[in-house]
């Protein structure tokens, strides 16, 4: 039977930065065309702001802007719902609600998968179910997932090797700690990356670290932390702790989990640390001043030693 | 060793049953934490992270005031969103401030569990027996249940009392008597007595009244100080008020209702959207179908699950043609602003009704 060609749109925001390799290869194996939204810019943010509630976090506003951009370009939009990746762990409640928010705000067809480890739905099951909804058999979807997962793992390994090489450079090294969707976004983390590059500083990203070695490191700081993605950030900080000169924590305003975990990090981690909170009004000049003075302090400390 | 003095944060009138439970199970002193005032919230905001939600600041303020008065054992509960992580951060902040205390979190993987509470109490009183614990826990829950039942009646009628403050005074009396409960039968007797007395209070209620439902985040809904006595303000406008969120609902009945509520939500929510988000959407629909004139949605600043729910509530409001007034409370909210908005809202739904 000839299948109709459908195009699936992927908004380049939020969990895109965690799972884009996995998604790309899953749909590639299934033979489905993917359409990405463009990189974040002012126009996307403005559209997102007009749909979101004023108090929603910047990353969510950005996401809605990306969804709006895709609306008339694709048949389906991929909106995952991720509650818990492991038992007794959780993610931010925005990820719980993402599917329903998009569904209520926009009139578009959505394909989604739902990972909820506490109700015994793991990632594999969720992907197979999504494949079935698209009309593929169980075996095909399972095969596609397996392949995609393998590629995603290989990709992560390559990124880790690449980053490990950076650690040996003689330049000053600063860890950018935060959610991947903040660090790699053009408007949220972008200005910070630019400023650091201008100052000739090696940037280490917190979303790349050795899973096997870094796992469960967060327990030494905060044993009862249950947000998976925030565990990742703290793991990365502790993993790189001895190899870097300072930490910049990037947070979008007003991120729920980060508001508490950042406080714990600042109180417990023994490294120069600064928390940059980005909202839609923050100016690049202000950021520049803060980062420059932070770098100066680290330099003074290094010289002193 | 010093005598242990226990303190826990305020939540409306619920300190009565919790105090009752602790008093009977452990022979420590249970402190009456000073009521929430402007100072509490100032202290709380001073030492809290910048954009954490309001209940965190209130609880921290409560703890600091209790520690100043000599408490040395603190207890904190937990829940579905950020609430489950409060305990750890608050402990760290208070330790850094230099206080000496023991801190017990009644949470395990972010849920309040019967066995966790038992373990905590057992470590405070090694002689505690399981049976005794369960007995008093049951009485406590029954007491909370009765309190909530009476609250529902009060909320519906307090706006129409003939002699002002008659409901409040009687409620205070009832709580006093509740704290001296001897057992199940005694408790039931007190409840029946006061329910009769409440119904005898003279009210002047016309047949057709404006009805407003209140939905939103649990702490700000239940703690009158944090919402600037919004319910009382509404009552003075002669409005009948209804809300579903109370401790009985959150601790016991919620888990049995989730499926039913998802069904009520229908196309609006396919999944629970975290904490009480989906519940509020379901309640909004139920209240709209019951013919309520308007809804008031309350949340503290930065409450993520409720922000998610607001996106959906907007659509519910449009489809069911029911006006919703959104309130966000933070440390700086002024009472005059709230009153103005409430009055405008009241006038609006009154006009809608007369049409």
XYZ file of C-alpha atoms in Angstrom:
660
model
C 0.000 0.000 0.000
C 1.332 3.387 -0.934
C 1.546 5.631 2.064
C 0.768 9.303 1.701
C 3.807 11.445 2.286
C 3.380 13.447 5.454
C 5.573 16.114 6.919
C 6.213 16.356 10.629
C 7.246 19.688 12.090
C 9.708 19.932 14.937
C 9.866 23.193 16.904
C 13.482 24.063 17.643
C 12.944 24.752 21.314
C 12.664 23.061 24.696
C 13.304 19.322 24.418
C 14.525 19.586 20.828
C 17.995 20.180 22.188
C 17.861 17.021 24.304
C 16.441 14.653 21.741
C 16.910 16.032 18.231
C 19.241 13.250 17.115
C 16.866 10.607 18.385
C 13.869 12.197 16.670
C 15.683 12.834 13.441
C 16.781 9.231 13.047
C 13.544 7.716 14.262
C 11.608 9.548 11.577
C 14.355 9.003 9.030
C 14.121 5.230 9.423
C 10.340 5.433 9.129
C 10.712 7.523 5.989
C 8.916 10.614 7.215
C 9.975 14.093 6.176
C 10.905 16.474 8.938
C 10.496 20.226 8.835
C 12.322 22.289 11.413
C 11.405 25.741 12.539
C 14.032 28.432 12.042
C 16.443 29.394 14.778
C 14.931 31.622 17.458
C 14.721 35.291 16.648
C 12.771 38.343 17.738
C 9.837 37.542 15.468
C 9.408 34.073 16.939
C 9.567 35.426 20.461
C 6.977 38.101 19.697
C 4.573 35.507 18.290
C 5.171 33.252 21.278
C 4.519 36.084 23.691
C 1.198 36.854 22.075
C -0.005 33.297 22.682
C 1.502 32.580 26.091
C 0.347 33.836 29.476
C 2.527 36.757 30.566
C 4.016 34.894 33.494
C 5.007 31.763 31.588
C 8.709 31.062 31.430
C 10.732 32.487 28.575
C 11.553 29.056 27.152
C 7.859 28.162 26.935
C 7.051 31.429 25.175
C 9.802 30.696 22.714
C 8.398 27.210 22.147
C 4.938 28.531 21.330
C 6.535 30.937 18.871
C 8.231 28.049 17.127
C 4.988 26.091 16.984
C 3.261 29.107 15.446
C 5.993 29.350 12.815
C 5.377 25.733 11.770
C 1.568 25.885 11.726
C 0.914 26.267 7.989
C 4.025 24.437 6.837
C 3.404 20.880 8.075
C 0.710 18.227 8.621
C 1.712 17.296 12.144
C 3.718 18.903 14.906
C 5.687 16.758 17.324
C 4.921 17.734 20.919
C 6.257 15.239 23.446
C 4.946 14.929 26.981
C 7.567 13.777 29.458
C 6.573 13.269 33.062
C 9.267 11.023 34.450
C 12.167 9.303 32.778
C 13.017 7.147 35.773
C 10.938 5.993 38.708
C 10.385 8.502 41.518
C 11.793 11.243 39.374
C 10.048 14.074 37.592
C 10.500 16.859 35.137
C 9.226 20.408 35.161
C 5.424 20.638 35.101
C 5.649 22.582 31.846
C 6.614 19.338 30.153
C 3.550 17.647 31.647
C 1.304 20.277 30.219
C 3.040 20.945 26.915
C 0.761 18.699 24.846
C -2.434 20.117 26.315
C -1.246 23.709 26.081
C -0.384 23.417 22.396
C -3.573 21.487 21.738
C -5.703 24.233 23.289
C -3.892 27.191 21.795
C -3.514 26.059 18.199
C -5.781 24.258 15.785
C -3.295 21.774 14.429
C -2.739 18.053 14.329
C -0.272 16.907 16.925
C 1.647 13.699 17.167
C 3.008 13.054 20.559
C 4.583 10.517 22.787
C 4.116 10.264 26.503
C 6.855 9.028 28.808
C 5.742 8.334 32.346
C 7.982 5.894 34.175
C 5.852 6.001 37.299
C 2.967 4.547 35.288
C 5.274 2.043 33.577
C 5.550 3.784 30.218
C 9.209 3.998 29.295
C 10.753 5.697 26.309
C 10.674 2.592 24.084
C 6.984 1.934 24.721
C 6.179 5.578 24.103
C 7.994 5.639 20.753
C 6.373 2.399 19.615
C 2.971 3.835 20.431
C 3.767 6.959 18.466
C 4.909 4.842 15.514
C 1.642 2.930 15.629
C -0.343 6.147 15.602
C 1.467 7.096 12.407
C 0.413 3.775 10.891
C 3.560 1.722 11.214
C 3.692 -1.750 12.645
C 5.040 -2.489 16.065
C 8.175 -4.151 14.688
C 8.997 -1.305 12.343
C 8.636 1.278 15.079
C 10.673 -0.767 17.530
C 13.383 -1.197 14.904
C 13.407 2.512 14.141
C 13.636 3.360 17.822
C 16.501 0.933 18.357
C 18.445 2.367 15.439
C 17.776 5.956 16.437
C 18.772 5.301 20.006
C 22.051 3.794 18.876
C 22.832 6.830 16.748
C 21.888 9.172 19.581
C 24.248 7.361 21.926
C 27.066 7.490 19.395
C 26.435 11.182 18.867
C 26.586 11.856 22.605
C 29.867 9.973 22.802
C 31.380 12.038 20.010
C 30.310 15.264 21.637
C 31.857 14.131 24.903
C 35.188 13.340 23.244
C 35.133 16.705 21.497
C 34.478 18.523 24.741
C 37.093 16.541 26.671
C 39.699 17.865 24.231
C 38.674 21.431 25.075
C 39.409 20.792 28.721
C 43.102 20.437 27.959
C 43.435 23.867 26.360
C 45.489 26.452 28.269
C 42.775 29.118 27.969
C 40.433 29.989 30.784
C 37.557 27.494 30.920
C 34.050 28.349 32.051
C 31.194 25.907 32.461
C 27.868 27.093 31.086
C 25.387 25.276 33.294
C 21.707 25.226 32.486
C 19.017 23.490 30.514
C 20.125 22.709 26.950
C 17.170 24.686 25.598
C 18.539 27.763 27.322
C 22.218 27.256 26.550
C 21.873 26.542 22.845
C 19.030 28.911 22.057
C 19.926 31.880 19.897
C 18.210 34.450 22.059
C 18.633 33.023 25.549
C 22.119 31.548 25.699
C 23.353 32.965 22.397
C 24.402 36.420 23.638
C 26.299 34.847 26.536
C 28.183 32.501 24.227
C 29.066 35.435 21.969
C 30.409 37.500 24.848
C 32.491 34.605 26.165
C 33.896 33.947 22.702
C 34.850 37.603 22.408
C 36.723 37.348 25.701
C 38.594 34.320 24.321
C 37.284 31.841 26.843
C 36.779 28.122 26.327
C 33.123 27.239 26.881
C 32.199 23.892 28.421
C 28.528 22.934 28.143
C 26.747 21.213 31.007
C 24.616 18.991 28.787
C 27.653 17.000 27.719
C 29.267 14.886 30.414
C 30.122 11.274 31.078
C 26.880 9.604 32.129
C 28.485 6.587 33.732
C 30.904 8.518 35.860
C 28.759 11.530 36.633
C 25.565 9.672 37.485
C 24.233 10.224 41.010
C 26.864 12.821 41.822
C 24.096 15.255 42.701
C 23.337 13.196 45.801
C 26.332 14.643 47.600
C 24.774 18.096 47.394
C 21.070 17.487 47.463
C 19.965 13.885 48.090
C 16.241 14.425 47.584
C 16.300 16.273 44.280
C 13.738 14.691 41.959
C 13.908 16.760 38.749
C 15.791 14.652 36.213
C 16.983 17.538 34.079
C 18.213 19.484 37.088
C 20.039 16.420 38.359
C 21.843 16.447 35.027
C 22.946 20.042 35.489
C 24.277 19.470 38.995
C 25.965 16.234 37.908
C 27.747 18.138 35.176
C 28.874 20.891 37.532
C 30.301 18.327 39.937
C 31.817 16.297 37.114
C 33.740 19.244 35.690
C 34.332 20.951 39.026
C 38.084 20.410 39.218
C 38.796 21.041 35.547
C 37.227 24.473 35.125
C 37.761 27.978 36.467
C 34.212 29.132 36.992
C 30.541 28.358 36.494
C 27.903 30.489 34.798
C 24.371 29.287 35.481
C 21.933 30.312 32.775
C 18.283 30.430 33.789
C 15.244 31.658 31.965
C 12.844 33.751 34.005
C 10.951 32.453 36.053
C 12.034 28.829 35.860
C 10.472 26.822 38.685
C 12.965 24.049 39.388
C 15.992 26.246 38.732
C 14.897 28.825 41.291
C 15.515 26.291 44.056
C 18.395 24.232 42.683
C 20.441 27.321 41.773
C 20.174 28.411 45.391
C 21.523 25.038 46.525
C 24.387 25.217 44.003
C 25.389 28.718 45.052
C 25.389 27.701 48.688
C 27.246 24.438 48.320
C 29.585 24.492 45.341
C 33.028 25.789 46.069
C 33.852 27.521 42.785
C 33.349 31.016 41.414
C 29.711 30.885 40.378
C 27.299 33.388 38.877
C 23.622 33.072 38.086
C 22.396 34.878 34.984
C 18.636 35.154 34.730
C 17.457 35.927 31.240
C 14.061 37.402 30.450
C 12.698 38.901 27.285
C 13.819 42.382 28.279
C 17.371 41.675 29.352
C 19.922 43.689 27.392
C 23.162 42.471 25.963
C 25.096 45.358 27.472
C 24.052 44.463 30.998
C 25.056 40.861 30.410
C 28.405 41.943 29.042
C 29.218 43.990 32.129
C 28.334 41.173 34.479
C 30.249 38.519 32.588
C 33.307 40.716 32.143
C 33.500 41.514 35.831
C 32.999 37.830 36.646
C 35.870 36.892 34.347
C 38.041 39.612 35.879
C 37.424 38.211 39.343
C 38.428 34.735 38.233
C 41.562 36.121 36.584
C 42.501 37.974 39.758
C 42.023 34.793 41.755
C 44.133 32.760 39.368
C 46.949 35.327 39.480
C 46.753 35.413 43.242
C 47.280 31.693 43.489
C 19.128 17.468 76.757
C 16.789 20.339 76.111
C 13.120 19.698 75.766
C 12.035 19.381 72.199
C 9.723 22.053 70.915
C 8.033 21.296 67.608
C 6.929 23.876 65.065
C 5.307 23.614 61.658
C 4.186 26.233 59.155
C 0.691 27.674 59.141
C -2.084 26.700 56.810
C -5.424 28.315 57.630
C -6.991 26.563 60.637
C -5.364 23.209 60.089
C -2.871 23.722 62.874
C -5.601 22.506 65.256
C -5.767 18.887 64.030
C -2.017 18.633 63.427
C -1.301 19.943 66.897
C -3.774 17.421 68.249
C -2.013 14.561 66.455
C 1.463 15.533 67.603
C 0.413 16.196 71.189
C -1.010 12.724 71.600
C 1.779 10.811 69.921
C 4.961 12.411 71.209
C 5.561 14.037 74.513
C 7.195 17.144 73.156
C 5.919 20.631 73.398
C 4.055 21.740 70.301
C 4.570 25.384 69.652
C 1.858 27.754 68.566
C 3.672 29.424 65.693
C 2.875 33.157 65.723
C 0.202 34.015 63.169
C 1.327 35.255 59.771
C 1.920 38.989 59.675
C 3.696 41.441 57.422
C 6.892 40.649 59.296
C 6.629 36.945 58.440
C 6.526 37.626 54.765
C 9.303 40.231 54.973
C 11.571 37.777 56.769
C 10.684 35.052 54.308
C 11.346 37.154 51.229
C 14.627 38.416 52.619
C 16.208 34.989 52.854
C 14.468 33.173 49.985
C 15.724 32.736 46.441
C 14.536 35.541 44.218
C 11.729 34.067 42.160
C 10.639 31.082 44.176
C 6.881 30.801 44.697
C 5.166 32.589 47.561
C 4.303 29.629 49.850
C 8.036 29.000 50.203
C 8.530 32.499 51.540
C 5.586 32.254 53.927
C 6.796 28.918 55.298
C 10.354 30.157 55.698
C 9.081 33.224 57.536
C 7.055 30.970 59.824
C 10.113 28.856 60.559
C 12.316 31.836 61.364
C 9.736 33.295 63.722
C 9.316 29.918 65.407
C 13.079 29.466 65.796
C 13.342 32.929 67.325
C 10.837 31.871 69.970
C 12.837 28.755 70.798
C 11.522 25.936 68.625
C 14.111 23.280 67.823
C 12.252 20.675 65.801
C 10.779 21.758 62.468
C 8.422 19.828 60.223
C 7.616 20.380 56.583
C 5.256 18.526 54.262
C 5.479 18.275 50.482
C 3.534 17.861 47.285
C 3.482 17.547 43.551
C 5.393 20.481 42.103
C 8.155 22.493 43.730
C 6.559 21.860 47.118
C 8.256 18.472 47.477
C 11.671 20.114 47.310
C 10.933 22.927 49.772
C 12.167 21.002 52.794
C 15.719 20.554 51.612
C 16.317 24.119 50.514
C 14.662 25.588 53.601
C 16.800 23.404 55.839
C 19.924 24.631 54.060
C 18.910 28.294 54.293
C 18.091 28.053 57.996
C 21.341 26.226 58.741
C 23.301 28.910 56.925
C 21.529 31.509 59.067
C 23.076 29.826 62.094
C 20.088 28.275 63.821
C 20.285 24.987 65.703
C 17.421 22.630 64.989
C 16.325 19.243 63.772
C 14.451 19.206 60.507
C 11.988 16.531 59.468
C 10.499 16.312 56.008
C 7.314 14.299 55.833
C 7.882 13.518 52.176
C 9.220 10.546 50.326
C 9.617 10.879 46.595
C 7.461 13.982 46.800
C 4.366 12.287 48.219
C 3.081 12.406 51.781
C 3.145 8.796 52.906
C 1.674 7.303 56.055
C 4.762 5.229 56.756
C 7.153 8.173 56.387
C 5.229 10.162 58.952
C 5.267 7.131 61.246
C 9.035 6.806 60.931
C 9.543 10.474 61.721
C 7.286 10.325 64.769
C 8.913 7.076 65.891
C 12.319 8.717 65.875
C 10.913 11.469 68.079
C 9.212 9.009 70.412
C 10.725 5.499 70.359
C 7.876 4.098 72.449
C 5.252 4.903 69.829
C 3.132 1.918 68.749
C 1.746 1.513 65.244
C -1.795 0.951 66.468
C -1.819 4.098 68.539
C -0.422 6.067 65.617
C -3.065 4.820 63.216
C -5.840 5.485 65.736
C -4.874 9.090 66.259
C -4.153 9.615 62.590
C -7.673 8.433 61.792
C -9.151 10.812 64.360
C -7.089 13.651 62.904
C -8.310 12.973 59.394
C -11.875 12.738 60.630
C -11.432 16.078 62.350
C -10.091 17.641 59.161
C -13.006 16.137 57.292
C -15.528 17.663 59.706
C -13.770 21.010 59.577
C -13.942 21.015 55.795
C -17.610 20.059 55.841
C -18.432 22.943 58.144
C -16.288 25.231 56.021
C -18.404 24.461 52.978
C -21.549 25.519 54.859
C -19.860 28.653 56.165
C -18.607 29.673 52.748
C -22.084 29.401 51.262
C -23.771 31.483 53.937
C -21.273 33.804 55.570
C -22.115 36.583 53.131
C -25.670 36.778 54.415
C -25.205 36.778 58.192
C -27.433 39.213 60.066
C -25.123 39.803 63.028
C -21.617 40.368 61.739
C -18.867 37.952 62.781
C -21.327 35.425 64.201
C -19.901 32.688 61.943
C -16.302 33.496 62.792
C -16.893 33.537 66.506
C -18.685 30.210 66.467
C -15.924 28.700 64.325
C -13.321 29.773 66.849
C -15.339 28.138 69.634
C -15.650 24.953 67.618
C -11.929 24.722 66.940
C -11.232 25.196 70.619
C -13.496 22.294 71.454
C -12.055 20.164 68.647
C -8.613 20.446 70.156
C -9.922 18.795 73.332
C -11.416 15.772 71.556
C -11.323 12.519 73.512
C -12.240 10.009 70.811
C -14.281 9.270 67.727
C -17.683 9.478 69.382
C -16.801 12.623 71.230
C -15.600 14.181 67.986
C -18.798 13.260 66.163
C -20.828 14.666 69.022
C -19.002 17.989 68.877
C -19.446 18.117 65.130
C -23.199 17.491 65.327
C -23.603 20.046 68.063
C -21.822 22.764 66.165
C -23.402 21.953 62.856
C -26.771 22.483 64.534
C -25.553 25.761 66.012
C -24.229 26.926 62.659
C -27.568 26.283 61.040
C -29.306 28.236 63.757
C -27.296 31.353 62.974
C -29.647 33.882 61.516
C -29.083 34.541 57.845
C -30.878 36.694 55.388
C -30.427 34.932 52.095
C -32.495 35.816 49.042
C -33.469 33.009 46.708
C -31.420 34.123 43.752
C -27.880 35.069 44.669
C -24.699 35.519 42.732
C -22.487 32.465 42.911
C -18.730 32.544 42.486
C -16.397 29.560 42.416
C -12.809 29.789 43.533
C -10.103 27.678 41.915
C -6.335 27.819 41.909
C -3.196 26.942 43.783
C -3.716 25.183 47.087
C -1.758 27.347 49.507
C -2.980 30.688 48.286
C -6.532 29.415 48.187
C -6.552 28.046 51.701
C -4.411 30.505 53.655
C -6.528 33.635 54.145
C -3.564 35.892 54.861
C -1.856 35.071 51.593
C -4.944 35.967 49.540
C -5.698 39.078 51.598
C -8.937 37.578 52.939
C -10.374 37.439 49.469
C -13.216 35.176 50.569
C -14.286 37.618 53.258
C -14.177 40.495 50.812
C -16.428 38.528 48.498
C -18.735 37.589 51.345
C -19.259 41.238 52.172
C -20.592 41.703 48.653
C -23.291 39.119 49.425
C -21.955 36.380 47.211
C -22.214 32.655 47.653
C -18.769 31.085 47.382
C -17.739 27.562 46.507
C -14.367 25.932 46.240
C -13.325 22.299 46.007
C -9.743 22.524 47.207
C -9.279 21.653 50.849
C -7.067 19.267 52.797
C -9.584 16.414 52.707
C -9.612 16.677 48.953
C -5.855 16.992 48.523
C -4.842 14.199 50.847
C -7.637 11.673 50.468
C -10.273 12.078 47.784
C -8.086 13.457 44.989
C -6.518 10.143 44.077
C -9.935 8.546 43.505
C -11.207 11.362 41.345
C -8.432 11.720 38.781
C -10.062 9.489 36.164
C -13.427 11.125 36.549
C -11.908 14.567 36.275
C -10.015 13.653 33.119
C -13.349 12.615 31.652
C -14.899 15.933 32.642
C -12.026 17.768 31.017
C -12.646 15.929 27.764
C -10.853 17.612 24.909
C -9.277 20.264 27.101
C -6.897 17.985 28.965
C -5.749 14.637 27.737
C -3.376 14.171 30.661
C -2.951 15.528 34.160
C -0.866 18.659 33.769
C 0.980 18.642 37.050
C 0.006 19.415 40.652
C -3.599 20.666 40.635
C -3.663 22.055 37.105
C -6.005 19.511 35.597
C -8.216 19.506 38.693
C -8.762 23.200 38.277
C -9.742 22.833 34.650
C -12.179 20.061 35.587
C -13.574 22.096 38.477
C -13.976 25.130 36.255
C -16.028 23.079 33.813
C -18.118 21.550 36.601
C -18.807 24.947 38.126
C -19.678 26.409 34.731
C -22.155 23.613 34.108
C -23.669 24.114 37.552
C -24.554 27.647 36.552
C -22.042 29.669 38.508
C -21.814 33.305 37.516
C -18.065 33.659 37.605
C -14.816 32.060 38.646
C -11.817 33.441 40.449
C -8.463 31.836 39.820
C -5.800 32.404 42.451
C -2.123 31.636 42.254
C 1.134 32.840 43.728
C 3.628 34.424 41.386
C 5.549 31.898 39.283
C 3.380 28.855 39.987
C 4.282 26.729 36.957
C 1.409 24.190 36.965
C -1.191 26.928 37.293
C 0.365 28.928 34.471
C -0.014 25.813 32.335
C -3.622 25.529 33.440
C -4.306 29.188 32.660
C -3.646 28.616 28.957
C -6.386 26.001 29.015
C -8.726 27.879 31.349
C -8.796 30.764 28.891
C -10.305 28.439 26.329
C -12.764 26.955 28.827
C -13.864 30.469 29.706
C -14.471 31.221 26.050
C -16.329 27.998 25.259
C -18.509 27.828 28.368
C -19.080 31.596 28.455
C -18.057 31.957 32.064
C -15.918 34.923 33.138
C -12.707 34.107 35.010
C -10.794 36.643 37.068
C -7.100 35.851 37.531
C -5.241 36.908 40.644
C -1.514 36.570 41.123
C -0.232 37.215 44.602
C 3.280 38.167 45.539
C 4.837 39.985 48.463
C 3.953 43.388 47.080
C 0.313 42.944 46.111
C -1.781 45.737 47.603
C -5.201 45.131 49.037
C -6.686 48.171 47.302
C -5.800 46.846 43.882
C -7.472 43.565 44.690
C -10.595 45.258 46.001
C -10.932 47.419 42.903
C -10.630 44.451 40.584
C -13.051 42.403 42.672
C -15.646 45.166 42.665
C -15.375 45.582 38.929
C -15.724 41.840 38.488
C -18.735 41.786 40.802
C -20.448 44.571 38.870
C -19.736 42.796 35.621
C -21.272 39.467 36.630
C -24.208 41.267 38.212
C -24.914 42.989 34.925
C -24.603 39.708 33.062
C -27.102 38.142 35.443
C -29.675 40.905 35.009
C -29.515 40.531 31.238
